[in-house]
XYZ file of C-alpha atoms in Angstrom:
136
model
C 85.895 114.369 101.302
C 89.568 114.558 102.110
C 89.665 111.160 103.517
C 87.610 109.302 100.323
C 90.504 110.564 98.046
C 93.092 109.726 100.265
C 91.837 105.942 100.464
C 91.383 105.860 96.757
C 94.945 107.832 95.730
C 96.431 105.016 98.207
C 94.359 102.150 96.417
C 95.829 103.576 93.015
C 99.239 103.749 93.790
C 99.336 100.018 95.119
C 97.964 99.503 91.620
C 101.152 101.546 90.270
C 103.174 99.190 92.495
C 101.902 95.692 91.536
C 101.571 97.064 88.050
C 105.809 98.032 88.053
C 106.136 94.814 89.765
C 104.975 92.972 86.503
C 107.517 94.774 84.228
C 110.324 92.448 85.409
C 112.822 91.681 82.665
C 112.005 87.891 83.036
C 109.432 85.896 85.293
C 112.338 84.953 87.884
C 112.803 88.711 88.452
C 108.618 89.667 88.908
C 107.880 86.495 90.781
C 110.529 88.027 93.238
C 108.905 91.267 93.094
C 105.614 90.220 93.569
C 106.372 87.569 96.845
C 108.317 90.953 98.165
C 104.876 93.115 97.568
C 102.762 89.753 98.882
C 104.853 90.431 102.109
C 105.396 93.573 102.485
C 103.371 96.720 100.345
C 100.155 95.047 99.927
C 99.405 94.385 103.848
C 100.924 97.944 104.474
C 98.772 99.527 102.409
C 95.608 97.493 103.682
C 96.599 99.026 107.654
C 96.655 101.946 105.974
C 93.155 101.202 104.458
C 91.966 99.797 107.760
C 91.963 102.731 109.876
C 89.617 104.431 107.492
C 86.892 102.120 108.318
C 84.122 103.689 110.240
C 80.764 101.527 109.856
C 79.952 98.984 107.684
C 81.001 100.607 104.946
C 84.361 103.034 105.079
C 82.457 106.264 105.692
C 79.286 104.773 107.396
C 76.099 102.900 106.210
C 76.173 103.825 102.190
C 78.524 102.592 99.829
C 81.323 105.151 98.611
C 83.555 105.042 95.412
C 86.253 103.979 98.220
C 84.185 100.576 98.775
C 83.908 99.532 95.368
C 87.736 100.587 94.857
C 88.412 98.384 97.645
C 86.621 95.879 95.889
C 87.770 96.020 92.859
C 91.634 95.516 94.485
C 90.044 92.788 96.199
C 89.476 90.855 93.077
C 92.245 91.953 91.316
C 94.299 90.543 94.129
C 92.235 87.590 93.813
C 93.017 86.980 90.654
C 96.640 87.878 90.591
C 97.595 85.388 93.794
C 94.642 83.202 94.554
C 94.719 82.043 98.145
C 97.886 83.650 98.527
C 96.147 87.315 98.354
C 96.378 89.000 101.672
C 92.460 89.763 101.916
C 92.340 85.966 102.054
C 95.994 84.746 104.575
C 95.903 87.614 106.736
C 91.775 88.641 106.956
C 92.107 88.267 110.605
C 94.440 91.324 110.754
C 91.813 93.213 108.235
C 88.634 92.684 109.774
C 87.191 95.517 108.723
C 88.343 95.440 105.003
C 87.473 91.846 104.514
C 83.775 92.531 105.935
C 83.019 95.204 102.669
C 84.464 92.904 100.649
C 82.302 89.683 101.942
C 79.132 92.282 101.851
C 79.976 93.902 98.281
C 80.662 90.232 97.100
C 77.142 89.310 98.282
C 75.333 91.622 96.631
C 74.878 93.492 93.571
C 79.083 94.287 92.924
C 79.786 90.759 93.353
C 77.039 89.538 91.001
C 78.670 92.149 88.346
C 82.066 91.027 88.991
C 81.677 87.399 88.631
C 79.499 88.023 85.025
C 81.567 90.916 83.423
C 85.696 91.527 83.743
C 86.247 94.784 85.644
C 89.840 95.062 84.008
C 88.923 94.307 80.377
C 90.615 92.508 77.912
C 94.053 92.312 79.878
C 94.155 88.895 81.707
C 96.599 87.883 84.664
C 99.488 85.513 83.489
C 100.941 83.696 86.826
C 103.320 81.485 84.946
C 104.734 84.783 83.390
C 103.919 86.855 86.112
C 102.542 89.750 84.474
C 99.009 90.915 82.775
C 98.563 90.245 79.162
C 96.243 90.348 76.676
C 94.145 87.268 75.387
C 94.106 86.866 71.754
C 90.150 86.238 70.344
């Protein structure tokens, strides 16, 4: 489907944003670019992803690749910004996008999620601003 790849291309390329974000010379300079994407690419890209929404899931009753894409971002945002993530200030303005999430969180995805990393061995470094690896 046309639409599926076009929510998923749009969740990838916030990824590419948030990821360029964290290249920042020092952590003044991606703290600065990340409060700027907090603001103002992140919730443009979830209205973008809101629109898509068509049941309880983005293309109905079954759960798509785009779902667990959204969910993924979800957590990633999550973990990146805490209560600052935009799934969590603004749900009110994503209703539709914050109900997957509270579903896939309830169920099987979440249960994964919480018991296994779904970004590997690269961890999120807010003093620093930018993902990192963890030495064993």
């Amino acid at each position: 489907r046309a639409e599926t790849l076009s929510v998923v291309s749009a969740f990838v390329d916030l990824e590419d944003n948030l990821f360029a974000a964290s290249l920042g010379a020092t952590p003044e300079v991606r703290k600065t670019a990340h409060e700027k994407a907090l603001v103002e690419s992140v919730p443009a890209y979830l209205r973008y992803q809101e629109r898509f929404v068509r049941g309880t899931y983005y293309f109905g009753d079954k759960v798509t690749y785009a779902d667990l894409k959204l969910y993924q971002i979800a957590s990633k945002l999550e973990e990146m910004y805490g209560p600052s993530s935009p799934l969590k200030t603004r749900a009110a303005d994503f209703p539709k996008l914050t109900k997957i999430v509270e579903s896939l969180a309830a169920g099987k995805a979440g249960d994964y999620t919480r018991n296994r990393r779904i970004v590997g061995i690269r961890r999120w470094f807010k003093d620093e601003w930018t993902w990192g690896f963890v030495a064993e």
